[in-house]
Coordinates of C-alpha atoms in Angstrom, one line a residue:
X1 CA 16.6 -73.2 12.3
X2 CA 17.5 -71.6 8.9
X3 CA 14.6 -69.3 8.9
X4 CA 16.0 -68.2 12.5
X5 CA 19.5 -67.8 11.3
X6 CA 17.9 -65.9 7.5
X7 CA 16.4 -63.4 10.4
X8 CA 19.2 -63.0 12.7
X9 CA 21.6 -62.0 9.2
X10 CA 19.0 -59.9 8.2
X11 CA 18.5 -58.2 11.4
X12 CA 22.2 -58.2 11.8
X13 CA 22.5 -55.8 8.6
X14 CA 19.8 -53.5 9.5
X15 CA 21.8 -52.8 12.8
X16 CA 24.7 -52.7 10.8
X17 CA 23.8 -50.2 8.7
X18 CA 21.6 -47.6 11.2
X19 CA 23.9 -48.1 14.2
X20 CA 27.5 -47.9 12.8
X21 CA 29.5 -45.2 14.3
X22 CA 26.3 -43.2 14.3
X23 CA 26.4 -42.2 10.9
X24 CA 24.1 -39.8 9.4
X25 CA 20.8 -40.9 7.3
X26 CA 21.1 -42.4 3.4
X27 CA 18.4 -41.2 1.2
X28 CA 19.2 -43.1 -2.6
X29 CA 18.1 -41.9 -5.5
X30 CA 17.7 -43.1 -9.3
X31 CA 18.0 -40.7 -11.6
X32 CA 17.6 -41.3 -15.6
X33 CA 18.3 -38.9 -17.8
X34 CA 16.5 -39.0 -21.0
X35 CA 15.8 -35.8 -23.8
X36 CA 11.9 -35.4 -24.3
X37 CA 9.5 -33.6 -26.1
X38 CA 8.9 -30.4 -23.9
X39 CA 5.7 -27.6 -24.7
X40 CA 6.8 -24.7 -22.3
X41 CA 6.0 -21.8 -24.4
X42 CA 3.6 -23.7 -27.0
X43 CA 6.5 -24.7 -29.2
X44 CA 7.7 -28.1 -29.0
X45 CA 11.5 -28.5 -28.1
X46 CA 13.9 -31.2 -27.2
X47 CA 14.5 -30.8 -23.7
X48 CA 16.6 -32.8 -21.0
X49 CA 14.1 -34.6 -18.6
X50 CA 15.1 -36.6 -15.3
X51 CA 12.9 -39.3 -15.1
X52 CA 10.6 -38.5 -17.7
X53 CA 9.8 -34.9 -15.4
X54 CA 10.3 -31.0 -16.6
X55 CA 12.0 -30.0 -14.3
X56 CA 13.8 -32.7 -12.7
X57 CA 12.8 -34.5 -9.0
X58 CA 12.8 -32.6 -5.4
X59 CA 15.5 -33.5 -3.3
X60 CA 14.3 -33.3 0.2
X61 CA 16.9 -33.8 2.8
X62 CA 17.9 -33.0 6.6
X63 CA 21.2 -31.2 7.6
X64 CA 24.4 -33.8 7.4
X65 CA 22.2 -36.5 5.3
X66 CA 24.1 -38.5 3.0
X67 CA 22.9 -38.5 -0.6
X68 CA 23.5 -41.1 -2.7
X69 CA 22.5 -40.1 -6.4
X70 CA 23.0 -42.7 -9.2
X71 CA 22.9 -40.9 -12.4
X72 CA 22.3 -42.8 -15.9
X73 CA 23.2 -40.7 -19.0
X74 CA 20.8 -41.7 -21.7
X75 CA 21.7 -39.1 -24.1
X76 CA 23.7 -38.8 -26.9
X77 CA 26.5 -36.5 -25.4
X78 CA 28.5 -36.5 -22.0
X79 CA 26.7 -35.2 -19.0
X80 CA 27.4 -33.8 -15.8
X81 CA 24.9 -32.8 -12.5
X82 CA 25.9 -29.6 -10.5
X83 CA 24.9 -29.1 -7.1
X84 CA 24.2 -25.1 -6.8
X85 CA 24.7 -24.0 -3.3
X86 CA 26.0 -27.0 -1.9
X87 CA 29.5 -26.9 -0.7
X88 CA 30.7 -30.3 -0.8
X89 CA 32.8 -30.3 2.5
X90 CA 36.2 -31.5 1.9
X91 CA 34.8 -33.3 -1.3
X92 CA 35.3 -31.3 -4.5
X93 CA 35.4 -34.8 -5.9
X94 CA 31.4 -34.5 -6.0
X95 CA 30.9 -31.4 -7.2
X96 CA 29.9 -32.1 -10.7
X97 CA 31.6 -29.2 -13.0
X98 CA 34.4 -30.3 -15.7
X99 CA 36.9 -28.7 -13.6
X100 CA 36.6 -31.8 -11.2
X101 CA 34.4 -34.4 -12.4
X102 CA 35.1 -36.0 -16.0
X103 CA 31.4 -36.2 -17.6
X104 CA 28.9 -39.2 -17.7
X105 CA 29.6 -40.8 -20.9
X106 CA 26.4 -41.4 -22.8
X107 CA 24.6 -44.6 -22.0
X108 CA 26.9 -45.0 -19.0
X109 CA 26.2 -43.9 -15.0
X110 CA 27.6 -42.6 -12.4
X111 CA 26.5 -42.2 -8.4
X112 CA 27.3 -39.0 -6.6
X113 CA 27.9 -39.8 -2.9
X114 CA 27.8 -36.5 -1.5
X115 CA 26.7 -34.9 2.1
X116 CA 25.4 -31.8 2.9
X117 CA 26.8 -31.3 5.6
X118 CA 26.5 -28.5 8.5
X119 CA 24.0 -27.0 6.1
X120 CA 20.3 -25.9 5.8
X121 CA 18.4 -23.8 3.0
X122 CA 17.4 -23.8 -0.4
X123 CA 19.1 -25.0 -3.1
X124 CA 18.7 -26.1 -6.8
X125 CA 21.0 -28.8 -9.0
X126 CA 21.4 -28.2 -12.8
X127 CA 23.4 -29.6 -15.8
X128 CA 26.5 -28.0 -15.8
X129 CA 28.4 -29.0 -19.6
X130 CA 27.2 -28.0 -23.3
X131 CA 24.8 -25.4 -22.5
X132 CA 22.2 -28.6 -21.2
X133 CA 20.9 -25.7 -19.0
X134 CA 19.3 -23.9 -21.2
X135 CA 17.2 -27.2 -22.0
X136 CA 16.3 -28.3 -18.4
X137 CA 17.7 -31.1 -16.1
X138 CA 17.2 -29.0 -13.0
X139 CA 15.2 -28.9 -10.0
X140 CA 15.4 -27.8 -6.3
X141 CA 17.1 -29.2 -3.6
X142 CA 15.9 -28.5 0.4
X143 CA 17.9 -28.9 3.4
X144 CA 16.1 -28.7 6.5
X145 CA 16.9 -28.2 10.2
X146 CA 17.5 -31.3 12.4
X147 CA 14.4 -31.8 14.5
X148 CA 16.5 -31.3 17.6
X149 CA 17.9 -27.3 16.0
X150 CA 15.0 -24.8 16.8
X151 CA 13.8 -23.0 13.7
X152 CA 13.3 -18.9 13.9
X153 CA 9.5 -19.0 12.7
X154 CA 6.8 -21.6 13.5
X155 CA 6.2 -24.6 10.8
X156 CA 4.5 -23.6 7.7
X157 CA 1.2 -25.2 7.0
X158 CA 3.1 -26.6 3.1
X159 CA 6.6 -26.2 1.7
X160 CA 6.5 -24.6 -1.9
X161 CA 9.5 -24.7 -4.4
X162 CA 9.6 -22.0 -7.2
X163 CA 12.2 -22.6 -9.6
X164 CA 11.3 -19.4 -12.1
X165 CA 14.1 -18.6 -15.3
X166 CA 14.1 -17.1 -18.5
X167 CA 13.2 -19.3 -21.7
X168 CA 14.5 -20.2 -25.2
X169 CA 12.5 -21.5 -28.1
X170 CA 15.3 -22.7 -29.5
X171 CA 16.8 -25.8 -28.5
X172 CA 20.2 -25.8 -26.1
X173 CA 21.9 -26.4 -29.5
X174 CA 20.9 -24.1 -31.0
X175 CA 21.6 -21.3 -28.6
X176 CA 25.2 -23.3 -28.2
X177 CA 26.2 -22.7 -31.8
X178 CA 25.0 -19.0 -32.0
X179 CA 28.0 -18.7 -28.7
X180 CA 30.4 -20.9 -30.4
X181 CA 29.9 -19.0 -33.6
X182 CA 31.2 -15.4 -31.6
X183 CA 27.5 -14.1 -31.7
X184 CA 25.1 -13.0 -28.9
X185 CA 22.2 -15.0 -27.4
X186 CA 19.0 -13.1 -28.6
X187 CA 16.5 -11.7 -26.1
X188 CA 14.7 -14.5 -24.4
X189 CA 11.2 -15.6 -25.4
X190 CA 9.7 -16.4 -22.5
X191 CA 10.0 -16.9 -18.5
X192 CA 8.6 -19.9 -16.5
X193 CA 7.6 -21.3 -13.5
X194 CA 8.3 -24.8 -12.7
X195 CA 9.0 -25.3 -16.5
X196 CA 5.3 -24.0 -17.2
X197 CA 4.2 -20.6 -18.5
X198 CA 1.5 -18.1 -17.9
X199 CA -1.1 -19.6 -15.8
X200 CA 0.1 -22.9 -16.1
X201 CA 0.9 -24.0 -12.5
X202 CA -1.4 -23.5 -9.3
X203 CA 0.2 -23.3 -5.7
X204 CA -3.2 -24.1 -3.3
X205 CA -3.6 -22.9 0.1
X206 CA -5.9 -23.0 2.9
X207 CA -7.2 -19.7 4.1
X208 CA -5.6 -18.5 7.1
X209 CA -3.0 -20.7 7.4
X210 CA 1.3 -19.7 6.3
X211 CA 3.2 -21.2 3.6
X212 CA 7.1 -21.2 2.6
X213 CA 7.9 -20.5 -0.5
X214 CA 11.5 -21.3 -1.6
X215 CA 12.4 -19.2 -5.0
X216 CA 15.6 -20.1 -7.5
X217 CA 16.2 -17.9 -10.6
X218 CA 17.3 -21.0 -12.2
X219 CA 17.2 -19.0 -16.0
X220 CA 20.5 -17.9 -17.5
X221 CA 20.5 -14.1 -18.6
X222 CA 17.9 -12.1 -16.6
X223 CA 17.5 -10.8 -12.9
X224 CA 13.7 -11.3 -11.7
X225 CA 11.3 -9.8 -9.6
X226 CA 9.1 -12.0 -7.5
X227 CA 5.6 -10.6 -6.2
X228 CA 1.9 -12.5 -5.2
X229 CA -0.8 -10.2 -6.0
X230 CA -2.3 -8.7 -2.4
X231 CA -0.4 -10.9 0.0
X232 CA 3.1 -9.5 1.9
X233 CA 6.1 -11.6 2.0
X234 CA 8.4 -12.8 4.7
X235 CA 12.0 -13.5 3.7
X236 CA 13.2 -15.8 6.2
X237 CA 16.2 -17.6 4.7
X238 CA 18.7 -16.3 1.7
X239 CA 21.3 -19.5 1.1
X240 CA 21.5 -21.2 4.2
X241 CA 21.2 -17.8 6.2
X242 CA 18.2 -17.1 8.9
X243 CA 17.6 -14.0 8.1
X244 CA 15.9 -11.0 9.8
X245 CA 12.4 -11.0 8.6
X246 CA 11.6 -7.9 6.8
X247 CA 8.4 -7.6 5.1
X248 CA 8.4 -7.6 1.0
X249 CA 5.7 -6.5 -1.7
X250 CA 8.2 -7.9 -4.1
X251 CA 11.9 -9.5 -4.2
X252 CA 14.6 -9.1 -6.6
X253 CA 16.3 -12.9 -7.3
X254 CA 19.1 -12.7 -9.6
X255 CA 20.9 -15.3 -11.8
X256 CA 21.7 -18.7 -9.5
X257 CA 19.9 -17.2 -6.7
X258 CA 17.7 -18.7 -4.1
X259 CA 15.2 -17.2 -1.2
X260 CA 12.9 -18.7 1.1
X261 CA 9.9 -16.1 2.2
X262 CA 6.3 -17.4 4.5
X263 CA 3.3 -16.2 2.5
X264 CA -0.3 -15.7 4.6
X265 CA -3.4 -16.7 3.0
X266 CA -5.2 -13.6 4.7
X267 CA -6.8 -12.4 2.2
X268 CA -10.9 -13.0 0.8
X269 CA -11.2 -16.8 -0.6
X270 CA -10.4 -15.9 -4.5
X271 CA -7.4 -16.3 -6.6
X272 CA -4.4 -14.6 -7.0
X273 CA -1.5 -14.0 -9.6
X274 CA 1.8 -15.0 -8.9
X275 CA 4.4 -12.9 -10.8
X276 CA 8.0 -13.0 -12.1
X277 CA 9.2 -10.4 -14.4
X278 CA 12.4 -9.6 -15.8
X279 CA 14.8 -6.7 -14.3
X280 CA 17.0 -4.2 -16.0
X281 CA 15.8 -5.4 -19.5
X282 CA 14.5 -2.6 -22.1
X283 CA 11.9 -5.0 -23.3
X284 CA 10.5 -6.5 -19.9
X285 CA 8.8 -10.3 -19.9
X286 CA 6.8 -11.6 -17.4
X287 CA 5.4 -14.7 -16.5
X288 CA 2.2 -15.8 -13.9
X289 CA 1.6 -18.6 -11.5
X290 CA -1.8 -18.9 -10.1
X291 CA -2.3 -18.6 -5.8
X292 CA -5.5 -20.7 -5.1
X293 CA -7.4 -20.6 -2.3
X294 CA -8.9 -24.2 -1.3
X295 CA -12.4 -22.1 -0.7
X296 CA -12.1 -19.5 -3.9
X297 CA -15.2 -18.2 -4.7
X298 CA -13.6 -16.9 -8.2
X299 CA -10.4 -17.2 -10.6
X300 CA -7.6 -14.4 -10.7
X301 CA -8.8 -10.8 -11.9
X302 CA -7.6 -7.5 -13.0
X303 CA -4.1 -7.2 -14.3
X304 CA -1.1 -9.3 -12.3
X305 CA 0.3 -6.4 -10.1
X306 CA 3.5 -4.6 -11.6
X307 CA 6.7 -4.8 -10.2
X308 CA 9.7 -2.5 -10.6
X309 CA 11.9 -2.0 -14.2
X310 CA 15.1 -0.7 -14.8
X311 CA 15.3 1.0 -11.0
X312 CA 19.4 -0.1 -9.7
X313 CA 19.0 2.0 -7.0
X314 CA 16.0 0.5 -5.4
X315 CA 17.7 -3.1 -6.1
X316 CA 20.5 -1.9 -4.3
X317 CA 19.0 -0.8 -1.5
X318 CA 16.7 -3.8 -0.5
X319 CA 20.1 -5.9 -1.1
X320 CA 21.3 -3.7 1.6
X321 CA 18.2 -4.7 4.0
X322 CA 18.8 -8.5 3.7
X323 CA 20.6 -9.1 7.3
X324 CA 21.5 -12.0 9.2
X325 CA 18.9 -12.9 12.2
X326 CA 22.2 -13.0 14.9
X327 CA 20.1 -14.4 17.2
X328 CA 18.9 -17.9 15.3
X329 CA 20.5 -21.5 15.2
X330 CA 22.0 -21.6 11.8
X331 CA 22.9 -26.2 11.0
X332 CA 24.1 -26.4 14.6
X333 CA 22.5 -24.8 17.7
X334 CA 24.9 -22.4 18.4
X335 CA 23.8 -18.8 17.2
X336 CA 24.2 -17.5 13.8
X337 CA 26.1 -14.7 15.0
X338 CA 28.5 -16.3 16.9
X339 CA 31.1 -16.4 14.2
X340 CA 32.3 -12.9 14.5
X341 CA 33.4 -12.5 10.9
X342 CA 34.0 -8.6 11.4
X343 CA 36.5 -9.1 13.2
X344 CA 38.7 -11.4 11.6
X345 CA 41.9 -10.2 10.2
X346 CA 41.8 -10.6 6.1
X347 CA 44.7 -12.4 4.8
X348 CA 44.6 -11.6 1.1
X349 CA 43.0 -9.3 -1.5
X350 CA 41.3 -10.6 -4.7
X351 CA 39.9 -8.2 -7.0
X352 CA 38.0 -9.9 -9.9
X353 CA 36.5 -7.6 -12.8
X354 CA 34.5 -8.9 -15.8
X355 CA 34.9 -7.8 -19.2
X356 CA 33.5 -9.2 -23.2
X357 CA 36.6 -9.2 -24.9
X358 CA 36.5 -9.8 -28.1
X359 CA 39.1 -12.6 -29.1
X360 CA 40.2 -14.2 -32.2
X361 CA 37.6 -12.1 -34.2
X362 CA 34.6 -13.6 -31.7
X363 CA 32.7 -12.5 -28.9
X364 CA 34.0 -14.1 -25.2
X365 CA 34.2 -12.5 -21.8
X366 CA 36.8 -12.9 -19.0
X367 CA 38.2 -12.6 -15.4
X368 CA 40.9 -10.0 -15.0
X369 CA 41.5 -10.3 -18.5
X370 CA 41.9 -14.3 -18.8
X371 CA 38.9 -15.7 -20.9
X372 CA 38.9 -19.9 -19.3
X373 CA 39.0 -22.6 -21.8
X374 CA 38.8 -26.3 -20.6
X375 CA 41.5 -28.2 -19.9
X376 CA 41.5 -31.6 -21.8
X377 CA 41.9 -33.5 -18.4
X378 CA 39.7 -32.2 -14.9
X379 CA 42.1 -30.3 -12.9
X380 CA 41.2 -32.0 -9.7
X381 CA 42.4 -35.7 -11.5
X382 CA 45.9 -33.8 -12.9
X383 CA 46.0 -32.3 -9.6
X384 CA 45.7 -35.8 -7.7
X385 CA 47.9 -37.8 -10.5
X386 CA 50.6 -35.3 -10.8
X387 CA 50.0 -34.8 -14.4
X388 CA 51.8 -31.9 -15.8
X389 CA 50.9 -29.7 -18.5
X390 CA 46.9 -29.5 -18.1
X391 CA 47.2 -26.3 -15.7
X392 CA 49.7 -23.6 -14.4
X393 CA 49.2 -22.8 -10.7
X394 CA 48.6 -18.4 -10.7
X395 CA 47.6 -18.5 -14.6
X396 CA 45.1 -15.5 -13.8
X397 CA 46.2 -12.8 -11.9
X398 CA 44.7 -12.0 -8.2
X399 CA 43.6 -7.8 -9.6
X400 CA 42.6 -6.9 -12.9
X401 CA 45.7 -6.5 -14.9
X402 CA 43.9 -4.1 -17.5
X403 CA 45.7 -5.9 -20.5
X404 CA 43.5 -7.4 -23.4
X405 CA 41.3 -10.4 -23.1
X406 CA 43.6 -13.8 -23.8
X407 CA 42.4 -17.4 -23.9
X408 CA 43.9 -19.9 -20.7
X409 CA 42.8 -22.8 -18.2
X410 CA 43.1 -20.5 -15.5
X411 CA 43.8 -21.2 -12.2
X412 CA 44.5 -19.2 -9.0
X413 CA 45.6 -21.1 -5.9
X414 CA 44.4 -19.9 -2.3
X415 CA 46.2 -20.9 1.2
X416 CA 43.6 -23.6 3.2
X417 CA 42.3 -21.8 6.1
X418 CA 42.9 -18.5 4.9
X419 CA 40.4 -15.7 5.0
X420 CA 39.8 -13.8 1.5
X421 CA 38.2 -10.7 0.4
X422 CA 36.9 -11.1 -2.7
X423 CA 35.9 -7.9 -4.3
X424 CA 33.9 -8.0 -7.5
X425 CA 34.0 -5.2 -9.9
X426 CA 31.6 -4.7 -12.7
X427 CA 32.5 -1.4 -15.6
X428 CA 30.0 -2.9 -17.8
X429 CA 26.6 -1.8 -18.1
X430 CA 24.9 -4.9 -16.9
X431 CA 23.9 -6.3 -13.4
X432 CA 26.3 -9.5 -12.8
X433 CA 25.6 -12.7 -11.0
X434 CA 28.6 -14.4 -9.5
X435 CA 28.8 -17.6 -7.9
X436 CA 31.7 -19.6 -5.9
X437 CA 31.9 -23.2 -5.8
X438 CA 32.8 -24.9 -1.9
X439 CA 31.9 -22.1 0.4
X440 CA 29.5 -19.8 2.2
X441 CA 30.8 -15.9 2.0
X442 CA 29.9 -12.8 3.9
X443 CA 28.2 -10.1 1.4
X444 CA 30.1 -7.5 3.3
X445 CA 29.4 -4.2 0.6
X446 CA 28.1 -3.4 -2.5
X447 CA 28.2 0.2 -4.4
X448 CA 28.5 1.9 -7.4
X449 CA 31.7 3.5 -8.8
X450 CA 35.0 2.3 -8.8
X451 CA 36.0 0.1 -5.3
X452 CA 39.3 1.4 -3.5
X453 CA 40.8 0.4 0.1
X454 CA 38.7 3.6 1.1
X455 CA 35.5 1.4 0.3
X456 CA 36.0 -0.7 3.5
X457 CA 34.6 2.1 6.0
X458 CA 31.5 1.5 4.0
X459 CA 31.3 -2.3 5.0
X460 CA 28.5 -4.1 6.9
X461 CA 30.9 -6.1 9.7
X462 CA 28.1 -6.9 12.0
X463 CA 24.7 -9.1 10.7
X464 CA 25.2 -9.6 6.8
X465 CA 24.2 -12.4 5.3
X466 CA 26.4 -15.4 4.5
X467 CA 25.8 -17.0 0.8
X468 CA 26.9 -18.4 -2.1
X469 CA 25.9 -16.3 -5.2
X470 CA 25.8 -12.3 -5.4
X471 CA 25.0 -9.8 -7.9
X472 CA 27.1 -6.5 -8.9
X473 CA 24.8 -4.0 -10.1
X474 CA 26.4 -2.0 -13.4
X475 CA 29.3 0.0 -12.8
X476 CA 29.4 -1.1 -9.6
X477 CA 31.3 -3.1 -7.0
X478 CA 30.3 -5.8 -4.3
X479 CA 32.8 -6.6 -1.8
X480 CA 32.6 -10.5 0.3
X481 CA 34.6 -12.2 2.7
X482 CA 35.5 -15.7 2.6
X483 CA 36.9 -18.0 5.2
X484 CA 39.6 -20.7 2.6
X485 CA 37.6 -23.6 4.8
X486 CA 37.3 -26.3 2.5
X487 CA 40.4 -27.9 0.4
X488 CA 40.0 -28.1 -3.2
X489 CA 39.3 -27.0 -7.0
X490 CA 36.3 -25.0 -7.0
X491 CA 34.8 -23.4 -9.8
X492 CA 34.2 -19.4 -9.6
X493 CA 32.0 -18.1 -12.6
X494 CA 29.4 -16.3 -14.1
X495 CA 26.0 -17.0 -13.5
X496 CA 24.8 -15.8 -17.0
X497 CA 25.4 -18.4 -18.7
X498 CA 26.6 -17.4 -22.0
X499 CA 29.3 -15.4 -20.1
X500 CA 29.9 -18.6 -18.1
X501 CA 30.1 -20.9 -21.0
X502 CA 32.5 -18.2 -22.8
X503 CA 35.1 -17.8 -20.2
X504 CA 33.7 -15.9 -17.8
X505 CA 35.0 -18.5 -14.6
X506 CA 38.3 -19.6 -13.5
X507 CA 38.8 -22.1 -11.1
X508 CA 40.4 -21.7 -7.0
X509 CA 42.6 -24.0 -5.9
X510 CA 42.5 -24.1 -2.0
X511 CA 45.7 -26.1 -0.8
X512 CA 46.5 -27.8 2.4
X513 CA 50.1 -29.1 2.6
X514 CA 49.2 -32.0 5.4
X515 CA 48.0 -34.3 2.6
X516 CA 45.3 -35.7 5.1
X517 CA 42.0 -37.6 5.3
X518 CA 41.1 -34.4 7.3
X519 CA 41.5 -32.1 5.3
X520 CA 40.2 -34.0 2.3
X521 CA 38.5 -36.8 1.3
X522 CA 40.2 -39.1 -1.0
X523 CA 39.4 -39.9 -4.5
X524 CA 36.2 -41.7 -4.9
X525 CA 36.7 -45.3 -5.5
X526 CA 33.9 -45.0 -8.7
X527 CA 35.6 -41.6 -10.1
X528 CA 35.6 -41.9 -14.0
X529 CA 38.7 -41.0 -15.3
X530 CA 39.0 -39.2 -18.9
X531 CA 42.1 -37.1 -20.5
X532 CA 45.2 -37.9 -19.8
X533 CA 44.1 -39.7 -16.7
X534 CA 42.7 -42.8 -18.3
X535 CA 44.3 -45.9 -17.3
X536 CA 45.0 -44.5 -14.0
X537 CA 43.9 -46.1 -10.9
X538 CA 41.6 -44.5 -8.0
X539 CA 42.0 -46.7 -5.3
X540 CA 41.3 -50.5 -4.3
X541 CA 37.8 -51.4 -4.0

């Protein structure tokens, strides 16, 4: 009779748990993060391993899953996990930057409970304090289409992840102090590919058959060119976007960028080099992966096929090809195009330009003038405790106010439900990579010159793509619009991640008045509380 009742409770559970007000899937993870002894250009370095692996785990996951991610810090300095690309619906609370999350104290944990909801594509996480980037603790993150959603190209025969970056010899504190010390990063040594370079990692294929490859420039300073030697590529997905699928020889992925193309093994049973080489660099680095054909009949020859330089223009104009497939199921089943963004009324202006101010006799660049500093307390915790002091509400202006660079926590707040254009503007010499925290926005124009109000006839309202990172080519503009869909403190900021860690990025602060469990989620009942928050209270378990 026990037995019976041990198997009813335990049956009773299971239901519990699967049937519950139908609640999306759990996938758990346990992550440990540890610093190791690393080789990637055939010098030894400390770097930042996730269970013992350079880079860290795939995350594999299906639109709305839950993921519950339990992170243990076992180094010697706070930590925090980013989650590039996914927008954290009404749950800034997860989103793992210091302007909401207080960091993972060493030898201490702490378990993300996030959801990726209404969302498909290819993604990456990363370590977002210290410069613990430039060291590793990164690795990609899939979200595919519900079984039920039809999918704009037939299944690939294997699902491939690239995660390709520029490379340091020196360790992340090393590069750290050269910022902190108002210098310049030095040129980068090296690129990889899956943490490995030249020649180092082999993608295998059957002849004949179609493989996805999903590519993140997870480095932080250079653009990159993508290319496989002899083989065409079919971009299929930028972000979360189906896109139309235009044939590429080779694809430009800048900083905090990810694409998804299908590659066809149709050529004679060999090898083949995969490149990645750096863009808009006088001195240009390159790395190779290695295409192998399960029936090769010989290793890669001849040189690894070049790609293109210094060229803008011809950047700028396959950025201006990537469209939206209208016609495609994007996370629900209604069509991509559906959501007539062209049409849609703006209701505010924000021009953001980037400068490299120099400050206090050192080197630091800024937004509209405003260089960001931390805060000694997460804005989102002295938004939610009411604790003045850490933050003032419109601290950097919405257009560039041409005034010398200052230091500030800045913030700029945003009406909930409100629908932005966001105008980036680059008078610098240098391609920019820009990313936004929370939400998906339409890459509506890009130029070069100066933008004005004239610069909207120029705009793509019909079929552009919807993302969440997007370059500005030197002395140039790129123009984006931005439905205010998702209440809270997200971070806006550099993708280069010197400029990123100097004060390039300010945080948004999108505010609805209702106060409601609709709107927002509360605060997490395990939120770690640092600053002037401490001895606060989240809520009862």
């Amino acid at each position: 009779m026990g037995g019976y009742r041990g198997f009813c409770s335990v049956l009773l559970v299971i239901l519990l748990v699967t049937c519950t007000s139908g609640e999306d899937p759990y996938r758990f993870y346990t992550w440990n993060v540890t610093y190791g002894d690393i080789y990637p250009l055939g010098v030894k370095q400390q770097g930042i391993l996730i269970n013992g692996q350079f880079p860290g785990p795939q995350i594999d996951s299906v639109t709305n899953d839950n993921l519950i991610v339990s992170v243990f810090n076992s180094l010697d300095e706070p930590f925090l996990i980013s989650w590039n690309g996914v927008q954290q619906r009404r749950n800034s609370w997860q989103d793992g930057v210091y302007g909401t999350n207080c960091p993972i104290p060493p030898g201490q944990n702490f378990t993300y409970v996030l959801q990726v909801k209404d969302q498909i594509g290819s993604y990456f996480y990363f370590p977002s304090l210290a410069f613990h980037k430039a060291a590793g603790g990164f690795g990609g993150l899939k979200i595919s289409s519900r079984s039920v959603i039809p999918v704009p190209f037939n299944p690939p025969a294997g699902d491939f992840t690239v995660l390709a970056g520029d490379w340091y010899k020196k360790n992340h504190t090393d590069l750290k102090a050269i910022l902190d010390g108002g210098s310049d990063l030095p040129f980068p040594d090296g690129l990889l590919i899956n943490g490995r370079s030249s020649n180092g990692y082999t993608f295998t294929v059957d002849q004949g058959k179609t493989y996805r490859f999903r590519i993140s420039n997870v480095g932080i300073s250079t653009s990159l060119n993508f290319r496989i030697q002899g083989h065409k590529m079919l971009l299929v997905e930028v972000e979360g976007t189906h896109t139309l699928q235009n044939t590429y020889n080779s694809l430009d992925i800048h900083l905090g960028q990810s694409y998804s193309v299908l590659v066809t093994a149709d050529q004679p049973g060999q090898d083949y080099y995969i490149v990645v080489s750096t863009r808009f660099t006088s001195q240009v680095l390159s790395a190779t992966s290695i295409l192998h054909y399960s029936n090769s009949a010989g290793s890669v020859s001849g040189p690894p096929p070049g790609g293109p330089t210094t060229q803008i223009d011809w950047s700028l104009e396959q950025a201006r090809s990537v469209r939206r497939n209208l016609t495609a199921s994007g996370p629900r089943p209604n069509p991509q195009g559906s959501y007539h963004y062209g049409l849609i009324n703006t209701t505010s202006t924000i021009r953001l330009q980037n400068s490299a101010p120099v400050i206090n006799g050192k080197q630091r660049y800024a937004v509209n003038s405003v260089s960001f500093i931390p805060a000694d307390t997460p804005l989102k915790l002295a938004d939610y405790f009411k604790i003045s002091g850490v933050y003032s509400l419109g601290s950097i202006p919405s257009s560039p106010s041409g005034s010398g660079g200052y230091l500030q926590t800045s913030v700029m707040g945003a009406d909930f439900r409100g629908f932005a254009e966001v105008v980036f503007e680059n008078p610098e010499d240098t391609v920019q990579s820009w990313h936004i925290d929370g939400h998906s926005f339409f890459v509506v124009g890009m130029d070069g010159g100066q933008w004005t109000p004239a610069s909207k006839l120029t705009y793509n309202l019909r079929d552009t793509v919807s993302r969440c990172t997007v370059q500005v080519y030197p002395n140039s503009w790129t123009a984006v619009y931005m439905p205010l869909d998702n209440v809270g403190m997200w971070n806006i900021r550099s993708e280069n991640w010197a400029r990123q860690y100097l004060g390039q990025q300010f945080y948004l602060r999108v505010y609805s008045p209702a106060n409601s469990w609709r709107d927002e989620y509360p605060i997490p009942k395990n939120a770690l509380l640092c600053g002037r928050a401490v001895g606060r209270r989240t809520r009862p378990l």
